[in-house]
């Protein structure tokens, strides 16, 4: 019979149905004691089929309501010196370690066994620890790899449903919604239950880079789970219901058109193409109305406090009105006066921002999304760039990367001047297509009307007058954070633009001028000499030649001490000695001796292109 002394111990019998296989066959039973709990060897212990644990009876009674009732009540087990514990051995041993004050880290794969065990055995301190961990992890604003793995998240969600818990499923759904971009790339994404996925895509915190990512993920999930849905006789209704959560007006035209042959997505794809044509004012029939939406919410780009990237690339229907609509508070969509003004924005895409005056200043307040670091509006030909940058500046204060590739209605220098409103921007991509490059026919300013339907909006561009550029020099402040600038294929870039770039981009380390046929060897050499931090340059198919080679080969001042420029102190190394990327393919103005001399000075180049140079 058990005594009540402080040295009263009880033996806990635990059966391990799946012991860890070991090379040496040991005994089927092992006896361990909580006196040695800090040195327990789990792999060895878990290799036995039966684990007997000698534990202090009073400690169990104090820390566990289960053992308190078992040993202190009128149960027959209260008088026994040993009892059987029917629980997963690994989880139970970790619960014992917590009861005895050992450090215990809750992790993604341990949470559910510990949480379920703490509920069953009534270990309140462990339950509190699990709840605190789950709350902190599920509400974390830190970006990167999520701390809860998707397969574990699914099991936690199912556990919450089985135990009629409202908090756990809602927390799991919210977590999945915020980390959807990570989840859709997981091999376990196809295992997400339909109800969990539907709740996720309806969740206000659903965070995606673009509507295309959501559509692609849902189509993939449906294709993988169609047999399960058909067996439940819910295939048609479930497919239709979940696909209706997609906002068709925000999909790239090429994506929507390409999905017309998808058995699950064909109807939605037709609606998508129809919506896109309506928004681009290219009606399929004359009676189409651009405001044929019951909810303006379907025109809003999905933005949450967790959004890091906004990808609008390839969507010709996107206008500055849609961007403005997306950064307004959702509650404003039901306010009659603001809704009327938003309708004006959509009907009059010519210059949406001028309609601000029609709305009381107190109403038109935009939200701030501080996590957004990258925006891609490449191929958005109808977007009024000046208005868009204004929105980005106000609503994305942490913006670092701007991609505006394949836009033929903007001017490089004017765009850089606009970007000064976004002080943290460090990377800009203004690439245009240069294949095939026919100088006599291609112009970044004159080609826009050939690429898109006529738009009443005035193109955001300026002519290359020396006075205009000089004016920009005088009033432009240095963009100290611009480190990477891609101008590939831009025929509007000339030497004056390079001079402007060298003056304002004082931290520039990567410059891509591939296919910029309007710049000269002198212009390129000048920017090389002025941008002292430059260590990567792409000048394929340009006039890069002798003067530029001399600039790269010349000794440079100490970048760490810019006063050396004036004091005359020089580095022994040349500028090219610090270069990591050097692409000169297609440049015919380099002779063999100059090239050999240049190559002899490279020390850190890890990417080199000399294809079709004069010496190759």
Coordinates of C-alpha atoms in Angstrom, one line a residue:
X1 CA 0.0 0.0 0.0
X2 CA 1.2 3.5 -0.8
X3 CA 2.4 5.6 2.0
X4 CA 2.2 9.4 2.3
X5 CA 5.8 10.1 2.9
X6 CA 7.9 12.4 0.8
X7 CA 9.8 9.4 -0.6
X8 CA 6.6 7.7 -1.9
X9 CA 7.2 6.6 -5.5
X10 CA 4.9 5.0 -8.0
X11 CA 5.8 3.0 -11.1
X12 CA 4.1 4.2 -14.4
X13 CA 3.9 1.5 -17.0
X14 CA 4.0 2.8 -20.6
X15 CA 3.6 0.6 -23.7
X16 CA 5.4 1.7 -26.8
X17 CA 3.7 0.0 -29.8
X18 CA 6.3 1.3 -32.3
X19 CA 9.7 1.2 -30.7
X20 CA 12.7 2.7 -32.5
X21 CA 14.7 0.0 -34.3
X22 CA 18.3 -0.4 -33.1
X23 CA 21.2 -2.4 -34.4
X24 CA 21.6 -4.3 -31.2
X25 CA 18.6 -6.2 -29.9
X26 CA 18.1 -5.2 -26.3
X27 CA 15.6 -6.1 -23.6
X28 CA 11.9 -5.4 -24.2
X29 CA 11.6 -3.5 -21.0
X30 CA 13.5 -0.6 -19.4
X31 CA 13.1 1.0 -16.0
X32 CA 14.0 4.7 -15.6
X33 CA 13.6 7.2 -12.7
X34 CA 12.6 10.8 -12.5
X35 CA 15.6 11.3 -10.3
X36 CA 17.7 11.1 -13.5
X37 CA 15.2 12.9 -15.7
X38 CA 17.7 15.6 -16.8
X39 CA 19.9 12.9 -18.4
X40 CA 17.2 10.8 -20.1
X41 CA 18.4 9.4 -23.4
X42 CA 15.2 9.5 -25.5
X43 CA 16.4 7.4 -28.5
X44 CA 17.5 4.6 -26.2
X45 CA 14.4 4.8 -24.1
X46 CA 12.1 4.8 -27.1
X47 CA 13.7 1.6 -28.5
X48 CA 12.0 -0.5 -25.8
X49 CA 8.5 -1.8 -26.0
X50 CA 7.7 -1.2 -22.4
X51 CA 9.0 1.8 -20.4
X52 CA 8.6 1.8 -16.6
X53 CA 9.0 5.2 -15.0
X54 CA 9.6 5.5 -11.3
X55 CA 8.0 8.9 -10.4
X56 CA 7.3 10.8 -7.2
X57 CA 3.7 10.3 -6.3
X58 CA 3.2 13.7 -4.6
X59 CA 4.8 15.6 -7.5
X60 CA 2.4 14.0 -9.9
X61 CA -0.6 14.9 -7.6
X62 CA 0.6 18.5 -7.3
X63 CA 1.2 19.2 -11.0
X64 CA -1.5 17.0 -12.7
X65 CA -5.3 17.1 -12.0
X66 CA -5.5 13.6 -13.6
X67 CA -3.0 12.1 -11.2
X68 CA -4.5 14.1 -8.3
X69 CA -7.9 12.5 -8.9
X70 CA -6.4 9.1 -9.5
X71 CA -4.1 9.0 -6.4
X72 CA -6.1 11.2 -4.0
X73 CA -9.6 10.0 -4.7
X74 CA -11.5 6.8 -4.0
X75 CA -10.3 5.0 -7.1
X76 CA -8.7 1.6 -6.6
X77 CA -5.5 2.8 -8.3
X78 CA -4.9 5.2 -5.4
X79 CA -3.6 2.4 -3.3
X80 CA -1.4 0.8 -6.0
X81 CA 2.3 1.2 -6.3
X82 CA 2.1 0.9 -10.1
X83 CA -0.4 1.9 -12.7
X84 CA -0.6 1.6 -16.5
X85 CA -0.5 4.8 -18.6
X86 CA -2.1 4.5 -22.0
X87 CA -0.6 7.4 -23.9
X88 CA 2.0 7.9 -26.6
X89 CA 5.3 7.3 -24.8
X90 CA 7.3 10.1 -26.4
X91 CA 4.7 12.7 -25.6
X92 CA 4.2 11.4 -22.0
X93 CA 7.9 11.5 -21.2
X94 CA 8.0 15.1 -22.4
X95 CA 5.1 15.9 -20.2
X96 CA 6.9 14.4 -17.2
X97 CA 10.0 16.5 -18.0
X98 CA 7.8 19.6 -17.8
X99 CA 6.2 18.4 -14.5
X100 CA 9.7 18.0 -13.0
X101 CA 10.8 21.5 -14.1
X102 CA 13.0 20.6 -17.1
X103 CA 13.3 23.1 -20.0
X104 CA 10.9 22.2 -22.7
X105 CA 10.7 23.8 -26.1
X106 CA 7.4 23.8 -27.9
X107 CA 7.8 23.3 -31.6
X108 CA 5.6 22.8 -34.6
X109 CA 5.7 19.0 -34.5
X110 CA 5.5 18.8 -30.7
X111 CA 2.7 21.3 -30.1
X112 CA -0.3 19.0 -30.8
X113 CA 1.0 16.0 -28.7
X114 CA 1.9 18.3 -25.8
X115 CA -1.3 20.3 -26.1
X116 CA -3.5 17.2 -26.2
X117 CA -1.5 15.5 -23.4
X118 CA -1.7 18.6 -21.2
X119 CA -5.5 18.6 -21.6
X120 CA -5.8 14.9 -20.8
X121 CA -3.5 14.9 -17.8
X122 CA -4.6 18.3 -16.6
X123 CA -1.2 19.9 -16.5
X124 CA -2.3 23.5 -16.4
X125 CA 1.2 25.0 -16.6
X126 CA 2.0 23.1 -19.8
X127 CA -1.3 23.9 -21.3
X128 CA -0.6 27.6 -20.6
X129 CA 2.8 27.2 -22.2
X130 CA 1.4 25.6 -25.3
X131 CA -1.3 28.3 -25.6
X132 CA 1.2 31.0 -25.3
X133 CA 3.5 29.5 -27.9
X134 CA 0.6 29.0 -30.4
X135 CA -0.6 32.5 -29.8
X136 CA 2.8 34.1 -30.3
X137 CA 3.7 32.0 -33.4
X138 CA 0.3 32.3 -35.1
X139 CA 0.3 36.1 -34.6
X140 CA 3.9 36.8 -35.3
X141 CA 4.6 39.6 -37.7
X142 CA 8.1 38.3 -38.5
X143 CA 8.7 37.4 -42.1
X144 CA 10.5 34.3 -43.4
X145 CA 9.9 30.6 -43.0
X146 CA 6.8 30.1 -40.9
X147 CA 7.4 28.3 -37.5
X148 CA 4.3 26.0 -37.9
X149 CA 4.8 23.5 -40.8
X150 CA 1.8 23.0 -43.0
X151 CA 1.2 19.3 -42.2
X152 CA 1.2 20.2 -38.5
X153 CA -1.1 23.1 -39.1
X154 CA -3.6 20.8 -40.8
X155 CA -3.6 18.3 -37.9
X156 CA -4.0 21.2 -35.4
X157 CA -7.0 22.5 -37.4
X158 CA -8.6 19.0 -37.5
X159 CA -8.0 18.6 -33.7
X160 CA -9.8 21.9 -33.1
X161 CA -12.8 20.8 -35.1
X162 CA -13.0 17.4 -33.4
X163 CA -12.9 19.0 -30.0
X164 CA -15.5 21.7 -30.8
X165 CA -12.9 24.5 -30.4
X166 CA -13.7 27.7 -32.2
X167 CA -10.4 29.4 -31.4
X168 CA -8.0 26.8 -32.8
X169 CA -9.6 26.4 -36.3
X170 CA -9.9 30.2 -36.7
X171 CA -6.3 30.7 -35.6
X172 CA -5.1 28.0 -38.1
X173 CA -7.2 29.6 -40.9
X174 CA -5.8 33.0 -40.2
X175 CA -2.2 31.7 -40.1
X176 CA -2.7 29.9 -43.4
X177 CA -4.2 33.0 -45.0
X178 CA -1.3 35.2 -43.9
X179 CA 1.2 32.6 -45.2
X180 CA -0.6 31.5 -48.3
X181 CA 2.4 32.1 -50.6
X182 CA 4.5 29.8 -48.5
X183 CA 1.7 27.2 -48.2
X184 CA 0.9 27.0 -51.9
X185 CA 4.5 25.9 -52.6
X186 CA 4.4 23.1 -49.9
X187 CA 4.1 19.5 -50.9
X188 CA 1.3 19.3 -48.2
X189 CA -0.8 22.0 -49.9
X190 CA -2.9 19.4 -51.7
X191 CA -3.7 17.9 -48.2
X192 CA -5.4 21.0 -47.0
X193 CA -9.1 20.1 -46.3
X194 CA -11.7 21.9 -48.5
X195 CA -13.4 23.7 -45.6
X196 CA -10.1 25.0 -44.3
X197 CA -9.0 26.2 -47.8
X198 CA -12.4 27.9 -48.4
X199 CA -12.2 29.7 -45.0
X200 CA -8.7 30.7 -45.9
X201 CA -9.5 32.3 -49.2
X202 CA -12.4 34.1 -47.7
X203 CA -10.3 35.4 -44.8
X204 CA -9.6 39.2 -44.8
X205 CA -6.0 38.5 -44.0
X206 CA -5.4 36.4 -47.2
X207 CA -2.0 37.6 -48.3
X208 CA -0.8 36.9 -51.9
X209 CA 1.6 38.5 -54.3
X210 CA -1.0 38.5 -57.1
X211 CA -4.5 37.3 -57.9
X212 CA -2.8 34.9 -60.4
X213 CA -1.1 33.1 -57.6
X214 CA -4.4 32.5 -55.9
X215 CA -6.1 31.3 -59.0
X216 CA -3.2 29.0 -59.9
X217 CA -3.1 27.5 -56.4
X218 CA -6.9 26.8 -56.4
X219 CA -6.8 25.2 -59.8
X220 CA -3.9 22.9 -58.7
X221 CA -5.8 22.0 -55.5
X222 CA -9.0 21.1 -57.4
X223 CA -7.1 19.0 -60.0
X224 CA -5.4 17.1 -57.2
X225 CA -8.6 16.6 -55.0
X226 CA -11.2 16.1 -57.7
X227 CA -11.7 12.4 -57.0
X228 CA -12.3 13.1 -53.3
X229 CA -14.8 15.8 -54.1
X230 CA -16.6 13.5 -56.6
X231 CA -16.8 10.7 -54.1
X232 CA -18.6 13.1 -51.8
X233 CA -20.8 14.2 -54.7
X234 CA -19.8 17.8 -54.1
X235 CA -17.4 18.4 -57.0
X236 CA -19.4 20.8 -59.0
X237 CA -20.7 22.9 -56.2
X238 CA -17.5 23.0 -54.3
X239 CA -15.4 23.9 -57.4
X240 CA -17.8 26.7 -58.3
X241 CA -18.0 28.1 -54.8
X242 CA -14.3 28.3 -54.2
X243 CA -13.4 29.6 -57.6
X244 CA -15.9 32.4 -57.1
X245 CA -13.6 33.8 -54.5
X246 CA -11.1 34.8 -57.3
X247 CA -11.3 38.5 -58.4
X248 CA -11.4 38.0 -62.2
X249 CA -10.7 41.7 -63.0
X250 CA -7.2 41.5 -61.5
X251 CA -5.8 38.5 -63.4
X252 CA -3.3 39.0 -66.2
X253 CA -4.9 38.7 -69.6
X254 CA -2.5 36.0 -70.8
X255 CA -3.2 33.9 -67.7
X256 CA -7.0 34.1 -68.0
X257 CA -6.9 33.4 -71.7
X258 CA -4.6 30.4 -71.2
X259 CA -7.0 28.8 -68.7
X260 CA -10.0 28.7 -71.0
X261 CA -9.3 25.0 -71.7
X262 CA -9.1 24.1 -68.0
X263 CA -12.1 21.8 -67.2
X264 CA -12.4 23.4 -63.7
X265 CA -11.5 27.0 -64.6
X266 CA -13.0 27.5 -68.1
X267 CA -16.2 29.3 -66.9
X268 CA -14.2 31.6 -64.6
X269 CA -11.6 32.2 -67.3
X270 CA -14.3 33.4 -69.7
X271 CA -15.6 35.8 -67.1
X272 CA -12.0 36.9 -66.4
X273 CA -11.3 37.7 -70.1
X274 CA -14.7 39.5 -70.3
X275 CA -13.9 41.6 -67.2
X276 CA -10.4 42.5 -68.4
X277 CA -11.7 43.7 -71.8
X278 CA -14.4 45.7 -70.1
X279 CA -11.8 47.5 -68.0
X280 CA -9.5 48.2 -70.9
X281 CA -12.5 49.8 -72.8
X282 CA -12.3 47.1 -75.6
X283 CA -16.0 45.9 -75.4
X284 CA -16.9 42.5 -76.8
X285 CA -20.4 43.9 -77.4
X286 CA -21.4 47.5 -77.4
X287 CA -23.7 47.2 -74.4
X288 CA -21.0 46.2 -71.9
X289 CA -20.8 48.6 -69.0
X290 CA -17.5 49.1 -67.2
X291 CA -19.4 49.4 -63.9
X292 CA -21.1 46.0 -64.2
X293 CA -19.9 44.9 -60.8
X294 CA -22.2 44.5 -57.8
X295 CA -19.2 45.0 -55.4
X296 CA -16.3 47.3 -55.9
X297 CA -14.4 44.9 -53.7
X298 CA -13.7 42.7 -56.8
X299 CA -11.7 45.6 -58.2
X300 CA -9.5 46.0 -55.2
X301 CA -6.0 44.5 -55.2
X302 CA -5.6 42.3 -52.1
X303 CA -3.4 44.2 -49.6
X304 CA -2.9 43.3 -45.9
X305 CA -0.6 44.4 -43.2
X306 CA 1.5 41.2 -44.1
X307 CA 1.8 42.0 -47.8
X308 CA 5.5 42.1 -48.9
X309 CA 5.1 42.1 -52.7
X310 CA 2.5 43.5 -55.1
X311 CA 2.7 41.9 -58.5
X312 CA 0.5 43.5 -61.2
X313 CA 2.7 42.5 -64.1
X314 CA 1.0 41.7 -67.4
X315 CA -2.4 43.3 -66.4
X316 CA -3.3 45.9 -69.0
X317 CA -6.6 46.7 -67.3
X318 CA -4.8 48.1 -64.1
X319 CA -5.2 51.8 -63.8
X320 CA -4.3 54.3 -61.1
X321 CA -8.0 54.3 -60.1
X322 CA -7.8 50.6 -59.2
X323 CA -4.6 51.2 -57.2
X324 CA -6.2 54.1 -55.3
X325 CA -9.3 52.0 -54.7
X326 CA -7.1 49.3 -53.2
X327 CA -5.5 51.5 -50.6
X328 CA -8.7 53.0 -49.3
X329 CA -10.3 51.5 -46.2
X330 CA -12.8 48.9 -47.1
X331 CA -15.5 50.6 -45.0
X332 CA -15.5 53.5 -47.5
X333 CA -16.9 51.2 -50.1
X334 CA -20.3 51.4 -48.6
X335 CA -20.3 55.2 -48.1
X336 CA -22.5 56.6 -50.9
X337 CA -20.5 59.8 -51.5
X338 CA -17.2 58.0 -51.8
X339 CA -18.7 55.2 -53.8
X340 CA -20.0 57.7 -56.3
X341 CA -16.6 59.3 -56.6
X342 CA -14.9 55.9 -57.1
X343 CA -17.3 55.3 -59.9
X344 CA -16.1 58.5 -61.5
X345 CA -12.5 57.2 -61.2
X346 CA -13.5 54.1 -63.2
X347 CA -15.5 55.9 -65.8
X348 CA -12.8 58.5 -66.3
X349 CA -9.4 56.8 -66.4
X350 CA -7.9 59.8 -68.1
X351 CA -6.5 61.3 -64.9
X352 CA -8.2 59.8 -61.8
X353 CA -6.4 61.8 -59.2
X354 CA -8.1 65.0 -60.3
X355 CA -11.3 63.7 -58.9
X356 CA -10.0 64.0 -55.3
X357 CA -11.5 67.5 -55.2
X358 CA -15.0 65.9 -55.5
X359 CA -14.5 64.0 -52.2
X360 CA -14.3 65.7 -48.7
X361 CA -10.7 65.6 -47.5
X362 CA -11.7 63.8 -44.3
X363 CA -13.1 60.8 -46.3
X364 CA -10.4 60.1 -48.8
X365 CA -7.7 58.7 -46.5
X366 CA -5.4 56.0 -47.7
X367 CA -4.1 53.1 -45.7
X368 CA -0.4 52.4 -45.0
X369 CA 1.0 49.0 -45.7
X370 CA 4.4 49.1 -44.1
X371 CA 5.5 45.6 -45.0
X372 CA 5.3 46.1 -48.8
X373 CA 8.8 46.2 -50.2
X374 CA 8.3 45.4 -53.8
X375 CA 5.9 46.5 -56.5
X376 CA 5.9 45.2 -60.1
X377 CA 3.7 47.0 -62.6
X378 CA 5.5 45.9 -65.7
X379 CA 3.3 45.8 -68.9
X380 CA 0.6 47.8 -67.2
X381 CA 0.4 50.2 -70.2
X382 CA -2.8 52.0 -69.0
X383 CA -1.3 52.9 -65.6
X384 CA -0.8 56.6 -65.1
X385 CA 2.7 56.4 -63.6
X386 CA 2.7 59.7 -61.8
X387 CA -0.5 58.9 -59.9
X388 CA 0.7 55.4 -59.2
X389 CA 4.0 56.6 -57.7
X390 CA 2.0 59.0 -55.6
X391 CA 0.0 56.2 -54.2
X392 CA 3.0 54.0 -53.6
X393 CA 4.8 56.8 -51.8
X394 CA 1.9 57.4 -49.4
X395 CA 0.8 53.8 -48.8
X396 CA 4.0 51.8 -49.1
X397 CA 6.6 53.7 -46.9
X398 CA 9.0 50.7 -46.9
X399 CA 9.1 50.3 -50.7
X400 CA 12.5 49.1 -51.9
X401 CA 12.0 47.6 -55.3
X402 CA 10.1 49.1 -58.3
X403 CA 9.7 47.1 -61.5
X404 CA 8.2 49.0 -64.4
X405 CA 9.5 46.9 -67.3
X406 CA 8.1 47.0 -70.8
X407 CA 6.4 50.3 -70.4
X408 CA 6.8 52.4 -73.5
X409 CA 5.0 55.5 -72.4
X410 CA 7.5 56.7 -69.7
X411 CA 10.7 58.5 -69.8
X412 CA 13.7 57.3 -67.8
X413 CA 14.9 60.6 -66.3
X414 CA 11.4 61.8 -65.4
X415 CA 10.7 58.4 -63.7
X416 CA 13.8 58.7 -61.6
X417 CA 12.8 62.1 -60.6
X418 CA 9.4 60.8 -59.5
X419 CA 11.0 58.0 -57.5
X420 CA 12.7 60.6 -55.2
X421 CA 9.3 60.6 -53.4
X422 CA 10.1 57.0 -52.3
X423 CA 13.3 57.5 -50.3
X424 CA 13.9 53.8 -49.5
X425 CA 13.8 52.5 -53.1
X426 CA 17.1 50.7 -53.8
X427 CA 16.3 48.8 -57.0
X428 CA 14.6 50.0 -60.2
X429 CA 13.9 47.9 -63.3
X430 CA 12.8 49.8 -66.5
X431 CA 13.6 47.1 -69.0
X432 CA 12.0 47.1 -72.5
X433 CA 12.1 44.4 -75.1
X434 CA 15.2 44.6 -77.4
X435 CA 14.7 41.4 -79.5
X436 CA 14.8 42.1 -82.3
X437 CA 16.3 45.5 -82.0
X438 CA 15.7 47.7 -85.1
X439 CA 16.9 51.2 -84.2
X440 CA 15.1 52.8 -87.2
X441 CA 11.7 51.4 -86.1
X442 CA 11.9 51.1 -82.3
X443 CA 11.3 54.1 -80.0
X444 CA 10.3 53.9 -76.4
X445 CA 8.2 57.0 -76.8
X446 CA 6.6 56.5 -80.2
X447 CA 5.8 52.8 -79.9
X448 CA 3.1 52.9 -77.2
X449 CA 0.2 53.7 -79.5
X450 CA 1.1 50.6 -81.6
X451 CA 1.2 48.3 -78.5
X452 CA -2.1 49.4 -76.8
X453 CA -5.4 50.8 -77.7
X454 CA -5.6 54.7 -77.8
X455 CA -5.9 56.1 -74.3
X456 CA -7.1 59.6 -73.5
X457 CA -4.5 59.7 -70.7
X458 CA -1.6 61.9 -71.6
X459 CA 1.6 59.8 -71.8
X460 CA 4.0 60.3 -69.0
X461 CA 7.1 61.3 -71.0
X462 CA 9.2 64.3 -71.8
X463 CA 11.4 65.1 -74.8
X464 CA 15.1 65.1 -74.5
X465 CA 15.8 68.8 -74.3
X466 CA 19.0 69.8 -72.6
X467 CA 17.2 72.4 -70.6
X468 CA 14.8 69.8 -69.2
X469 CA 17.6 67.5 -68.0
X470 CA 19.6 70.4 -66.6
X471 CA 16.5 71.5 -64.7
X472 CA 16.3 68.0 -63.2
X473 CA 19.9 68.2 -62.1
X474 CA 19.3 71.5 -60.3
X475 CA 16.2 70.5 -58.4
X476 CA 16.8 66.8 -58.0
X477 CA 18.1 65.5 -54.7
X478 CA 20.5 62.5 -54.5
X479 CA 18.8 59.1 -54.4
X480 CA 21.4 57.7 -52.0
X481 CA 19.6 54.4 -51.7
X482 CA 19.4 53.5 -55.4
X483 CA 21.9 50.6 -55.7
X484 CA 20.6 48.6 -58.7
X485 CA 19.3 50.2 -61.9
X486 CA 18.2 48.3 -65.0
X487 CA 17.6 50.3 -68.2
X488 CA 17.9 47.4 -70.6
X489 CA 16.7 48.2 -74.1
X490 CA 15.7 51.8 -73.4
X491 CA 16.4 53.8 -76.6
X492 CA 15.4 57.0 -74.8
X493 CA 18.4 56.9 -72.6
X494 CA 21.2 59.3 -73.8
X495 CA 24.4 60.7 -72.3
X496 CA 22.6 63.5 -70.5
X497 CA 20.5 60.8 -68.7
X498 CA 23.7 59.0 -67.6
X499 CA 25.1 62.3 -66.3
X500 CA 21.9 62.8 -64.3
X501 CA 22.0 59.2 -63.0
X502 CA 25.7 59.6 -61.9
X503 CA 24.7 62.8 -60.0
X504 CA 21.7 61.5 -58.1
X505 CA 22.4 57.7 -57.7
X506 CA 25.5 58.1 -55.4
X507 CA 25.2 54.5 -54.1
X508 CA 24.8 52.8 -57.4
X509 CA 26.6 49.5 -57.6
X510 CA 24.8 47.7 -60.5
X511 CA 23.9 49.3 -63.8
X512 CA 22.4 47.5 -66.8
X513 CA 22.5 49.5 -70.1
X514 CA 22.2 46.5 -72.4
X515 CA 20.8 47.6 -75.8
X516 CA 20.8 51.3 -74.9
X517 CA 21.9 52.3 -78.4
X518 CA 21.6 56.1 -77.8
X519 CA 24.4 56.3 -75.3
X520 CA 28.0 56.8 -76.4
X521 CA 31.3 55.5 -75.3
X522 CA 32.0 58.9 -73.6
X523 CA 28.7 58.8 -71.7
X524 CA 29.4 55.3 -70.4
X525 CA 32.9 56.1 -69.4
X526 CA 31.7 59.2 -67.6
X527 CA 29.2 57.3 -65.5
X528 CA 31.9 54.7 -64.7
X529 CA 34.2 57.4 -63.4
X530 CA 31.5 59.2 -61.4
X531 CA 29.8 56.2 -59.7
X532 CA 32.6 55.1 -57.4
X533 CA 30.7 52.2 -55.8
X534 CA 29.9 50.6 -59.1
X535 CA 30.9 46.9 -59.2
X536 CA 28.6 45.4 -61.8
X537 CA 27.9 46.7 -65.3
X538 CA 26.0 45.2 -68.2
X539 CA 26.7 47.1 -71.5
X540 CA 26.1 44.5 -74.2
X541 CA 25.2 45.8 -77.6
X542 CA 26.1 49.4 -76.8
X543 CA 28.9 51.8 -77.9
X544 CA 31.0 50.7 -74.9
X545 CA 34.6 51.0 -76.2
X546 CA 38.1 52.4 -75.7
X547 CA 37.2 55.3 -73.3
X548 CA 35.0 53.1 -71.1
X549 CA 37.9 50.5 -70.9
X550 CA 40.2 53.3 -69.9
X551 CA 37.7 54.4 -67.2
X552 CA 37.6 50.9 -65.8
X553 CA 41.3 50.5 -65.9
X554 CA 42.0 53.9 -64.2
X555 CA 43.0 54.1 -60.5
X556 CA 40.2 55.1 -58.2
X557 CA 40.0 57.1 -55.0
X558 CA 39.4 55.3 -51.7
X559 CA 35.6 54.8 -51.5
X560 CA 35.8 54.7 -47.8
X561 CA 37.2 58.2 -47.7
X562 CA 35.6 60.3 -50.4
X563 CA 37.7 63.3 -49.4
X564 CA 40.5 61.5 -51.1
X565 CA 39.0 62.6 -54.4
X566 CA 40.0 66.1 -53.7
X567 CA 43.2 65.4 -51.8
X568 CA 44.7 63.4 -54.7
X569 CA 45.2 60.1 -52.7
X570 CA 44.7 57.1 -55.0
X571 CA 44.1 53.4 -54.7
X572 CA 46.7 51.2 -56.3
X573 CA 43.8 49.1 -57.6
X574 CA 41.7 50.0 -60.7
X575 CA 38.0 50.3 -60.6
X576 CA 37.5 47.0 -62.5
X577 CA 39.5 45.1 -59.9
X578 CA 36.4 45.3 -57.6
X579 CA 33.9 44.3 -60.3
X580 CA 31.8 41.2 -59.9
X581 CA 29.7 41.4 -63.1
X582 CA 31.1 42.5 -66.4
X583 CA 29.1 42.0 -69.5
X584 CA 30.3 43.5 -72.8
X585 CA 28.8 41.1 -75.4
X586 CA 28.3 42.6 -78.8
X587 CA 30.5 45.6 -78.2
X588 CA 32.6 46.2 -81.3
X589 CA 34.7 49.1 -80.1
X590 CA 37.1 47.1 -77.9
X591 CA 40.4 45.9 -79.4
X592 CA 42.2 42.8 -78.3
X593 CA 45.1 44.6 -76.5
X594 CA 42.7 46.7 -74.5
X595 CA 40.6 43.7 -73.6
X596 CA 43.6 41.7 -72.4
X597 CA 44.8 44.6 -70.3
X598 CA 41.3 45.0 -68.8
X599 CA 41.1 41.2 -68.0
X600 CA 44.4 41.2 -66.3
X601 CA 43.1 43.6 -63.7
X602 CA 39.9 41.7 -62.8
X603 CA 40.2 40.0 -59.5
X604 CA 36.6 39.3 -58.3
X605 CA 34.6 38.9 -61.5
X606 CA 32.2 35.9 -61.2
X607 CA 30.0 36.7 -64.2
X608 CA 31.7 37.7 -67.5
X609 CA 30.3 38.1 -71.0
X610 CA 32.6 38.8 -74.0
X611 CA 30.4 37.2 -76.7
X612 CA 30.7 38.8 -80.2
X613 CA 33.1 41.5 -79.1
X614 CA 35.6 42.7 -81.7
X615 CA 38.4 40.6 -80.2
X616 CA 36.4 37.3 -80.0

